[in-house]
C-alpha positions as MATLAB code, in Angstrom:
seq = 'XXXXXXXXXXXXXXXXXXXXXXXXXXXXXXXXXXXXXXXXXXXXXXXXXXXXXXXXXXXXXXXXXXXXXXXXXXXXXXXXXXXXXXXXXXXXXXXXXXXXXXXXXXXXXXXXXXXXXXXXXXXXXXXXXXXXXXXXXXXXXXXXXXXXXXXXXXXXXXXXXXXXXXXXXXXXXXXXXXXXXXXXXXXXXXXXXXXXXXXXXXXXXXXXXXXXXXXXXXXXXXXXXXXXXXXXXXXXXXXXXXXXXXXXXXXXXXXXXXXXXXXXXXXXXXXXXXXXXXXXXXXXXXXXXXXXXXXXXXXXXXXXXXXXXXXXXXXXXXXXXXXXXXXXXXXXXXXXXXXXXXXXXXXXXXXXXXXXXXXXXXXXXXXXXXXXXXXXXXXXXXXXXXXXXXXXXXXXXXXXXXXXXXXXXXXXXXXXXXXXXXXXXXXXXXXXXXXXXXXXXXXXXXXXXXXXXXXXXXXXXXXXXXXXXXXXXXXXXX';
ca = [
     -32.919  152.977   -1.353;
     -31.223  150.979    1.734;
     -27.697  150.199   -0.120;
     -27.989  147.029    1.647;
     -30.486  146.091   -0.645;
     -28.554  146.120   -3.303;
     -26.267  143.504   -1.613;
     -25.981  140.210   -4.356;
     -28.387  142.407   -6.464;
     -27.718  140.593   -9.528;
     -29.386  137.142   -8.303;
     -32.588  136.979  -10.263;
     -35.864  137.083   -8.619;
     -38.928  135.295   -9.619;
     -42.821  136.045   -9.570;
     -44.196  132.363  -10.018;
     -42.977  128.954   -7.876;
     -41.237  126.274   -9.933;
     -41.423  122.892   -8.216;
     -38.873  121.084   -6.066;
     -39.363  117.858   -8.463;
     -40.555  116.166   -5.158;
     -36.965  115.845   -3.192;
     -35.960  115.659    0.058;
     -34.118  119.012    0.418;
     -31.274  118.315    3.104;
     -27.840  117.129    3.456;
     -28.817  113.366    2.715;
     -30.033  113.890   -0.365;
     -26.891  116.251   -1.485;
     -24.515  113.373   -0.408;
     -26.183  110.129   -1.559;
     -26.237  112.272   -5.002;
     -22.320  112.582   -4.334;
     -21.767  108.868   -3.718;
     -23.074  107.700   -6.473;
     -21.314  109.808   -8.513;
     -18.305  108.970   -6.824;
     -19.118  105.079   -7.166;
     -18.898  105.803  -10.960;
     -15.944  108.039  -11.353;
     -13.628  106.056   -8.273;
     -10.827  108.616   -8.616;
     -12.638  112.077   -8.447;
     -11.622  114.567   -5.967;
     -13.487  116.426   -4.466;
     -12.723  119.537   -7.145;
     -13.375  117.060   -9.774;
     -16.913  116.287   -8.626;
     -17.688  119.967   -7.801;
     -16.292  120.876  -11.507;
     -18.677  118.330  -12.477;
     -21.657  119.379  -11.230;
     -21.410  123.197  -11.953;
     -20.719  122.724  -15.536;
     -24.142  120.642  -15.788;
     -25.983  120.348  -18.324;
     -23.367  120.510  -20.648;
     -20.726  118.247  -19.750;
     -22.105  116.405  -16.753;
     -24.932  115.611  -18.748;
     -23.011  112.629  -20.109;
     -22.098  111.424  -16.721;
     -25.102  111.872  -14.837;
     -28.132  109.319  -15.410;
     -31.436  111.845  -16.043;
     -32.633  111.724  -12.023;
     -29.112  112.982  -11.327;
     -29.552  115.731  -13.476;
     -32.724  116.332  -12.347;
     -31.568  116.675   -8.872;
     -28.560  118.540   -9.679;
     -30.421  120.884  -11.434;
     -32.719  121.584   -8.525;
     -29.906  121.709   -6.147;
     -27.806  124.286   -8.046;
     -30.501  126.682   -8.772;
     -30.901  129.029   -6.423;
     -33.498  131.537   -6.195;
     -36.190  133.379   -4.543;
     -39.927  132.937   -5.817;
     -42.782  135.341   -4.480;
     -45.621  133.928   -4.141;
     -49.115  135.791   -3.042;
     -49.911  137.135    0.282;
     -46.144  138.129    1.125;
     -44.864  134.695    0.951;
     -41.091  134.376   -0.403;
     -39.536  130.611   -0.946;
     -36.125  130.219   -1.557;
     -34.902  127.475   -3.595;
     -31.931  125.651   -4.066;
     -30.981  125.317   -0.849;
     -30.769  122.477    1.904;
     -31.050  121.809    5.400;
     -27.610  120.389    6.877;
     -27.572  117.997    9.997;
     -27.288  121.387   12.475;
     -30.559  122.201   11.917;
     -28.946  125.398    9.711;
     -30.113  126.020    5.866;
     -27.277  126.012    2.787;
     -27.505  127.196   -0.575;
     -25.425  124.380   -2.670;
     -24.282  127.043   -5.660;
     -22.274  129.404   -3.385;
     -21.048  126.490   -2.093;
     -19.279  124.687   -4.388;
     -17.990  128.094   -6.640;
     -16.598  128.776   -3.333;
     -14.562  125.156   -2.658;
     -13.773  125.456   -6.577;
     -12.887  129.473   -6.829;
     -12.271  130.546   -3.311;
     -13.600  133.871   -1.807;
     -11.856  136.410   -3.090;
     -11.256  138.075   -6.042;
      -9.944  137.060   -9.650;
      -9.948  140.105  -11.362;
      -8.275  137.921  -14.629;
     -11.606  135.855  -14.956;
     -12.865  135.920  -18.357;
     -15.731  134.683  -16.714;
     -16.050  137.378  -14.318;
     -15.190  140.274  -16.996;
     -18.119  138.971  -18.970;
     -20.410  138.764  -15.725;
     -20.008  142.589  -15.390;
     -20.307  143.548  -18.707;
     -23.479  141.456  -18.772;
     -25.150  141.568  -15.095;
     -27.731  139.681  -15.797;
     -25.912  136.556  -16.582;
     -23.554  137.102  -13.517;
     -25.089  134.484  -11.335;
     -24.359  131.431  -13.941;
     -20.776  131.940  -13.626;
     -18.037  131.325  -10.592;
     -17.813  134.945   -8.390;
     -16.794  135.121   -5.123;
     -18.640  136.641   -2.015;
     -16.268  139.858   -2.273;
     -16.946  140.470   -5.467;
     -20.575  140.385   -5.273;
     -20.305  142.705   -2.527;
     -17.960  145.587   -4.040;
     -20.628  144.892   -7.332;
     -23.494  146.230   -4.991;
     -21.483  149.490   -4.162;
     -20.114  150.403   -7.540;
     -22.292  153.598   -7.615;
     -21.905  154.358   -3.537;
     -25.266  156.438   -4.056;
     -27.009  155.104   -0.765;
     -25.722  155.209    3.067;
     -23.533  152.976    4.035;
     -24.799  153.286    8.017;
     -28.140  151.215    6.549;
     -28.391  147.969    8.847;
     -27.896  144.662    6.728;
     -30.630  142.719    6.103;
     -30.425  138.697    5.605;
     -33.635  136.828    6.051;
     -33.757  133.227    7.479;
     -36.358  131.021    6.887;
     -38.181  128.030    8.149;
     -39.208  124.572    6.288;
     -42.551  122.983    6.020;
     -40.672  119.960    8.015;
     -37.628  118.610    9.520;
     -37.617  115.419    8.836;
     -38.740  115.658    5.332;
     -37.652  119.095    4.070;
     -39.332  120.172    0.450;
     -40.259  123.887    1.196;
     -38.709  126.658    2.564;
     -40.200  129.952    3.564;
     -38.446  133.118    4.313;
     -39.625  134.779    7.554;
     -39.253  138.268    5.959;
     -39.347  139.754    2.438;
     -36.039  139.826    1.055;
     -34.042  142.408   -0.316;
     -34.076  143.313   -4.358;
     -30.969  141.110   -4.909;
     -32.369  137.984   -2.608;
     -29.306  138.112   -0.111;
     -30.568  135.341    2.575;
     -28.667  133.581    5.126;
     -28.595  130.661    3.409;
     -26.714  132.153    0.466;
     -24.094  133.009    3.040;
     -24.011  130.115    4.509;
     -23.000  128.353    1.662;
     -20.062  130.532    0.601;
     -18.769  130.197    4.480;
     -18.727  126.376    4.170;
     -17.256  126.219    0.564;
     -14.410  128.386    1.809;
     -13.911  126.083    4.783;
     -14.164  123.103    3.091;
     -11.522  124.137    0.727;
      -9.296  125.230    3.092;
      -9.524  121.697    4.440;
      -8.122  120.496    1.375;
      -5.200  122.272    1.345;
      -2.899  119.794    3.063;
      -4.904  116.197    1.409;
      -6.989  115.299   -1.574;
     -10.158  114.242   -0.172;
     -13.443  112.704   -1.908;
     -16.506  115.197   -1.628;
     -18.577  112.995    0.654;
     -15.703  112.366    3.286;
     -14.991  116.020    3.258;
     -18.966  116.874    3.893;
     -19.400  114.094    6.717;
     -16.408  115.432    8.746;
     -17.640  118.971    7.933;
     -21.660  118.564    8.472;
     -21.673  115.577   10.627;
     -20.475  115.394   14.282;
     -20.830  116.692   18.137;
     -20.743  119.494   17.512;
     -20.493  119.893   13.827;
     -17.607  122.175   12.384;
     -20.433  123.471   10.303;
     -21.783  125.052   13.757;
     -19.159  127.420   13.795;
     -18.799  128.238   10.288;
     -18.665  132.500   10.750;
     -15.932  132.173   13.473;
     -14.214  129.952   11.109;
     -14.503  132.406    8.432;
     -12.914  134.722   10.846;
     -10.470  132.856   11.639;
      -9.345  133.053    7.781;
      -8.689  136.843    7.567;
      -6.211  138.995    8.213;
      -6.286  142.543    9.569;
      -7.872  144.390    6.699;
      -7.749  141.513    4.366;
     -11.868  141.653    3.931;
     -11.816  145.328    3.295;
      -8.786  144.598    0.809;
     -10.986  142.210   -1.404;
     -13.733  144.208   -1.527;
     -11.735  147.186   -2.797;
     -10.011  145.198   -5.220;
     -13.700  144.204   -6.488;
     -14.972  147.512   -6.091;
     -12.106  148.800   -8.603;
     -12.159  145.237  -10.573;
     -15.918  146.082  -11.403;
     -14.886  149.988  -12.261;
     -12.118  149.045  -14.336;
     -14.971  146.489  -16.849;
     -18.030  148.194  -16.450;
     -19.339  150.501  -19.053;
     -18.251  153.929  -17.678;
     -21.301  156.104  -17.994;
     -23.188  153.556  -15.257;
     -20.601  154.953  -12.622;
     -20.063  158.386  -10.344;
     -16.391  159.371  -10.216;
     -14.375  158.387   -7.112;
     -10.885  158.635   -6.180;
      -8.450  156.295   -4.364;
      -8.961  157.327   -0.968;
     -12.590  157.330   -1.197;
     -12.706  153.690   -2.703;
     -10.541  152.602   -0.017;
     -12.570  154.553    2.814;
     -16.225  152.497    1.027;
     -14.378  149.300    1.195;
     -13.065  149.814    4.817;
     -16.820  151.177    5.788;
     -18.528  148.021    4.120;
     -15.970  145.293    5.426;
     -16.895  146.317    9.455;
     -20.999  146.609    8.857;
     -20.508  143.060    7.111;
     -18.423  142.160   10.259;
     -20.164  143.576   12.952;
     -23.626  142.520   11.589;
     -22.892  139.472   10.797;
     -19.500  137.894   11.498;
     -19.561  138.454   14.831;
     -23.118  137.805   15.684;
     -24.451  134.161   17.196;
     -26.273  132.113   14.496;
     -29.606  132.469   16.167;
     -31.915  129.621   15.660;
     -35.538  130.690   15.031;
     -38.689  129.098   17.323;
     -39.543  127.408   13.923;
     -36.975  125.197   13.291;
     -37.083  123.853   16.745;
     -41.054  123.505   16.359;
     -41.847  125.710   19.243;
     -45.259  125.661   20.249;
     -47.455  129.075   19.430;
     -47.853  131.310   22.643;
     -50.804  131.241   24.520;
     -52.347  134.656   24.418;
     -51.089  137.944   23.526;
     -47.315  138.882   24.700;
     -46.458  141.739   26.250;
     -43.844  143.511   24.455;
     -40.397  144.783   26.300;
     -39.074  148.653   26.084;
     -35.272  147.429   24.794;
     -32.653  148.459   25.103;
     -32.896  146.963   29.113;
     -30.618  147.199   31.151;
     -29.564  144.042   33.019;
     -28.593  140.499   31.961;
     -29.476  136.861   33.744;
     -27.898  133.918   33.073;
     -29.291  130.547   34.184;
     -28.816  126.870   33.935;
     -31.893  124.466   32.798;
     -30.724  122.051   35.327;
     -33.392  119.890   33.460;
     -32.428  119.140   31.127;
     -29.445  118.213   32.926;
     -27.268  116.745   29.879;
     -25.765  119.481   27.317;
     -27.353  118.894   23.971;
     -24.390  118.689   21.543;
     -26.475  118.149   18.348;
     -29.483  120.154   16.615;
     -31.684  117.126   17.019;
     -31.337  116.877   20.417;
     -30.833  120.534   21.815;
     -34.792  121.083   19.072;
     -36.476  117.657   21.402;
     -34.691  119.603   24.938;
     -35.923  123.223   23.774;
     -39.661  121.517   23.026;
     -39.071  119.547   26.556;
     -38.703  123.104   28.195;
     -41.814  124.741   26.359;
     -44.310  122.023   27.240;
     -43.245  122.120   30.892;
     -43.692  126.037   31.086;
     -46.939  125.945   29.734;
     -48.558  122.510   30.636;
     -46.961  122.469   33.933;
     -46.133  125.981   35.328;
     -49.141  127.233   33.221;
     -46.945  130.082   31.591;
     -47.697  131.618   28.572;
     -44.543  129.956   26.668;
     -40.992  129.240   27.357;
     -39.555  131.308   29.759;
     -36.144  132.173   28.790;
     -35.417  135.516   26.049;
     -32.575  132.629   24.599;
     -31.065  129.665   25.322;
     -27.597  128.416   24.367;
     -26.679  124.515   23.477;
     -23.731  122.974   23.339;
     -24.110  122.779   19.459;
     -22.913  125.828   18.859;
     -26.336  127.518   18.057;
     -28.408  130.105   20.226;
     -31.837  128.958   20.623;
     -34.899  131.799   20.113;
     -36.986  131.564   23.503;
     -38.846  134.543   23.944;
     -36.533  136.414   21.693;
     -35.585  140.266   22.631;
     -38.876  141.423   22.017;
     -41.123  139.826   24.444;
     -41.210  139.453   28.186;
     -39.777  136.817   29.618;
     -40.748  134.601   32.631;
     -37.025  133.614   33.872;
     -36.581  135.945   36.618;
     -39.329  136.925   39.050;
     -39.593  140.302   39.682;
     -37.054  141.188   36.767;
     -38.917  139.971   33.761;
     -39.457  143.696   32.310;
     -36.227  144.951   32.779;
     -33.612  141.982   31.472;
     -32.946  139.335   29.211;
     -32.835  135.358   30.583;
     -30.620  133.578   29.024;
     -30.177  130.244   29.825;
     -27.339  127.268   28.909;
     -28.729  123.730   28.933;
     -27.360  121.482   31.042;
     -26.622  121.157   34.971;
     -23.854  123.405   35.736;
     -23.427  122.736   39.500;
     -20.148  120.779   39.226;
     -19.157  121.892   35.501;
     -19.297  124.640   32.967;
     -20.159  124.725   29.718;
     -17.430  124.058   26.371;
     -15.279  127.084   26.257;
     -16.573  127.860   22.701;
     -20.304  128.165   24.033;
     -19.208  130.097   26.573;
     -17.977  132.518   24.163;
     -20.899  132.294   22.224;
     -23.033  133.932   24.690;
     -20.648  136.258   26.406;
     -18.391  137.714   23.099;
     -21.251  137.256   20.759;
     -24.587  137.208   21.551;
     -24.501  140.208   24.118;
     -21.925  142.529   21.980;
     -24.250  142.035   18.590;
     -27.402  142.562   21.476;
     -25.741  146.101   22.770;
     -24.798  147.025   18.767;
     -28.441  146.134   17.594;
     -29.943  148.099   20.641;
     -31.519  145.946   22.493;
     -29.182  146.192   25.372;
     -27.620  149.023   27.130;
     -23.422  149.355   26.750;
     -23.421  149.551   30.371;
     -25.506  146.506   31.164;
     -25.059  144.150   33.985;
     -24.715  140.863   34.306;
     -26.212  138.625   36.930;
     -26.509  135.092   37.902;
     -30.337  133.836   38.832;
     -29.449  133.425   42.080;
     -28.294  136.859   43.183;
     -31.810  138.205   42.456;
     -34.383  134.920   43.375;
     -34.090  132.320   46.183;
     -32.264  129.763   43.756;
     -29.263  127.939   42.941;
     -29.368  128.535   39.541;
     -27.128  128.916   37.517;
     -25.206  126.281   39.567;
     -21.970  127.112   41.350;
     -19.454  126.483   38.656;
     -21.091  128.806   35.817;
     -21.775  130.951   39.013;
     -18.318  130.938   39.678;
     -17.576  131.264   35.671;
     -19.414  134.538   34.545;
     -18.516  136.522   38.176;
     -15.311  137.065   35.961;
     -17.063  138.168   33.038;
     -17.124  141.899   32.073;
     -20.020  143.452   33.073;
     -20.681  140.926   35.805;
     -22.015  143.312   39.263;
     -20.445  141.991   42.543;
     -23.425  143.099   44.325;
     -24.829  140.115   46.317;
     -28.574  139.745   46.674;
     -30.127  139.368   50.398;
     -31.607  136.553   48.420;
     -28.733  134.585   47.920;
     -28.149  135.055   51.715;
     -31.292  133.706   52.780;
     -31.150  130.589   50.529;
     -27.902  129.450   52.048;
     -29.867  130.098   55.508;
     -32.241  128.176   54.528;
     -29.746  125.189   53.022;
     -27.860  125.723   56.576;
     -31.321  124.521   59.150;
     -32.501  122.163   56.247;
     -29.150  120.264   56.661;
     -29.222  120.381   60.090;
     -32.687  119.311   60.748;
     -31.516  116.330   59.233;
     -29.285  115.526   61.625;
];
């Protein structure tokens, strides 16, 4: 069995739907709940309120009026239901203002307990001893993790898997469907998600007491939101080693309470070369990989006819500007409407089968699914077959993009692309105009990715004859 699989295997999975009582499933909903609750107790923190609502029903239940229970109860239970035909909802989760999807458990046992591990829990020491209640009690992400490899009897090489998902609607979330089938233990992005942001969100009350809903507008709401960025502040957290620490000390936490004839034997420097092992696939697979976001959630338009699949890994790179749009989107909402603009005008007006870029980067932090590294592209003529076109919104003739989405694309997206195979290690890197009579991607990204790494000097005949052609234009005018 993939051992990735058995990643968060203890969170229960469930054969028949329960209802979402009707509720708007995103941010808004979470935080009006919040505010009311903070309207009633005036001098909660923001621990105090999170306390609250994870001990409901039993002492929140005296608080909370029976709609707020209702809700909370919805919000905090988080699970995926199968359904027929290969359909998988997740539940308890929400859709934040960056168009990304957060479970709200891992959330708040992470701003309450942190990410690592408490090996002194009574809480936890009962969770092991009794799996199947380990889900209804405070654990960190660490410790769910070493929990999956107490037994190390599957290969560690196995790729992780965590599904995303889409929702039946943006503006009026109630349903969320994973796009794949997910694992035994119903690991999901969203679950992730939510353990990121409750470890940020706690670190940003390390220096002032805040009230919950201040802390989640600064956190959720902005351009760009923090929340955009959540894995590379995660990052930014640990230490050398510190991730492979935890998850050794919850490997041998989990040894030391579990009932001894469930485990294989293992000695100290095997335990510490597991932990080491697990730490990097969690890093390199995730961590340091762009949050992608899917065609879905931006409402992208099917494709008209049947694609033509690509033969990855490819070897070259593109990079373009949309020019129009010529404003940087800095927000979900607005980077979706430019990424909808760009669709209809490939298809309606070029008459191209869909949009013609592989991805396309905002300035919202996310990386937009175009074509995706599967399909061929129509971004550069003559090179569809054998590179990616990725694209940055905005006109870059005069400027270049925020230094963070610059990074985005060049330390993220194309290192986790040449890791996942879909790019060779020795790709190159080109700007539009060096292959097609174009000024794309404007002089000052141009000028900007010439000194990236894998950027080729080589300069199309191309390029030469556009500036010819700029030269007689200009002076024909005069």
């Amino acid at each position: 069995m993939d051992i990735w699989y058995l990643v968060f295997f203890l969170l229960p999975i469930c054969s028949s739907s329960e209802p979402q009582d009707g509720h708007v499933m995103n941010m808004d909903t979470f935080l009006s709940l919040v505010k009311d609750l903070e309207s009633t107790l005036t001098n909660s923190s923001a621990q105090d309120l999170a306390q609250l609502l994870m001990s409901q029903p039993s002492s929140s239940s005296k608080v909370l009026s029976e709609e707020q229970a209702s809700l909370t109860h919805t919000l905090l239970t988080h699970k995926v239901v199968a359904l027929k035909d290969d359909i998988w909802l997740e539940q308890g989760v929400i859709l934040a203002p960056d168009g990304s999807t957060v479970a709200v458990r891992p959330l708040l046992e992470a701003l309450l307990w942190g990410w690592k591990v408490d090996c002194k829990s009574e809480n936890l020491q009962e969770d092991i001893r009794r799996p199947e209640n380990f889900v209804k009690n405070p654990n960190s992400l660490t410790m769910l993790l070493a929990m999956s490899y107490s037994n190390f009897d599957n290969p560690l090489e196995s790729p992780l898997y965590i599904p995303n998902g889409c929702w039946d609607s943006i503006l009026s979330p109630k349903t969320f469907k994973l796009q794949g089938a997910p694992s035994m233990n119903d690991l999901t992005l969203a679950y992730i998600n939510g353990g990121f942001d409750g470890t940020l969100l706690r670190e940003m009350l390390i220096n002032e007491t805040q009230k919950m809903s201040v802390l989640l507008q600064s956190y959720y709401w902005g351009q760009p939101t923090m929340s955009a960025f959540r894995r590379q502040g995660f990052q930014d957290l640990l230490k050398e080693g510190q991730l492979a620490d935890e998850i050794r000390n919850g490997i041998k936490c989990y040894r030391e309470h579990a009932e001894p004839h469930t485990l294989s034997p293992i000695n100290d420097d095997q335990l510490t070369s597991i932990a080491s092992e697990v730490a990097k696939n969690f890093e390199h697979q995730l961590l340091d990989c762009p949050a992608l976001v899917p065609r879905c959630m931006w409402e992208a338009k099917p494709y008209n006819g049947s694609p033509t699949l690509l033969k990855p890994p490819l070897p070259h790179v593109y990079i373009h500007h949309t020019y129009t749009p010529s404003k940087p989107c800095v927000s979900f909402q607005e980077c979706a409407a430019d990424m909808r603009s760009m669709q209809r005008f490939h298809q309606v007006d070029r008459g191209w089968d869909d949009i013609g870029y592989s991805y396309v980067a905002g300035s919202d932090g996310y990386v937009y699914e175009g074509r995706g590294w599967h399909w061929v592209g129509a971004h550069t003529k003559g090179h569809n077959t054998v590179g990616y076109g990725i694209s940055f919104i905005g006109d870059f003739t005069s400027s270049i993009p925020d230094a963070r989405i610059l990074q985005l694309v060049r330390d993220r997206l194309l290192r986790c692309a040449v890791r996942s195979g879909y790019i060779l290690p020795n790709y190159t890197i080109q700007g539009h105009r060096q292959v097609v009579n174009t000024s794309c991607p404007g002089d000052a990204l141009f000028q900007e990715i010439s000194s990236w790494e894998h950027f080729t000097k080589v300069r199309d005949v191309y390029m030469k004859y556009y500036s010819c052609i700029q030269w007689f234009s200009n002076e024909s005018k005069n």
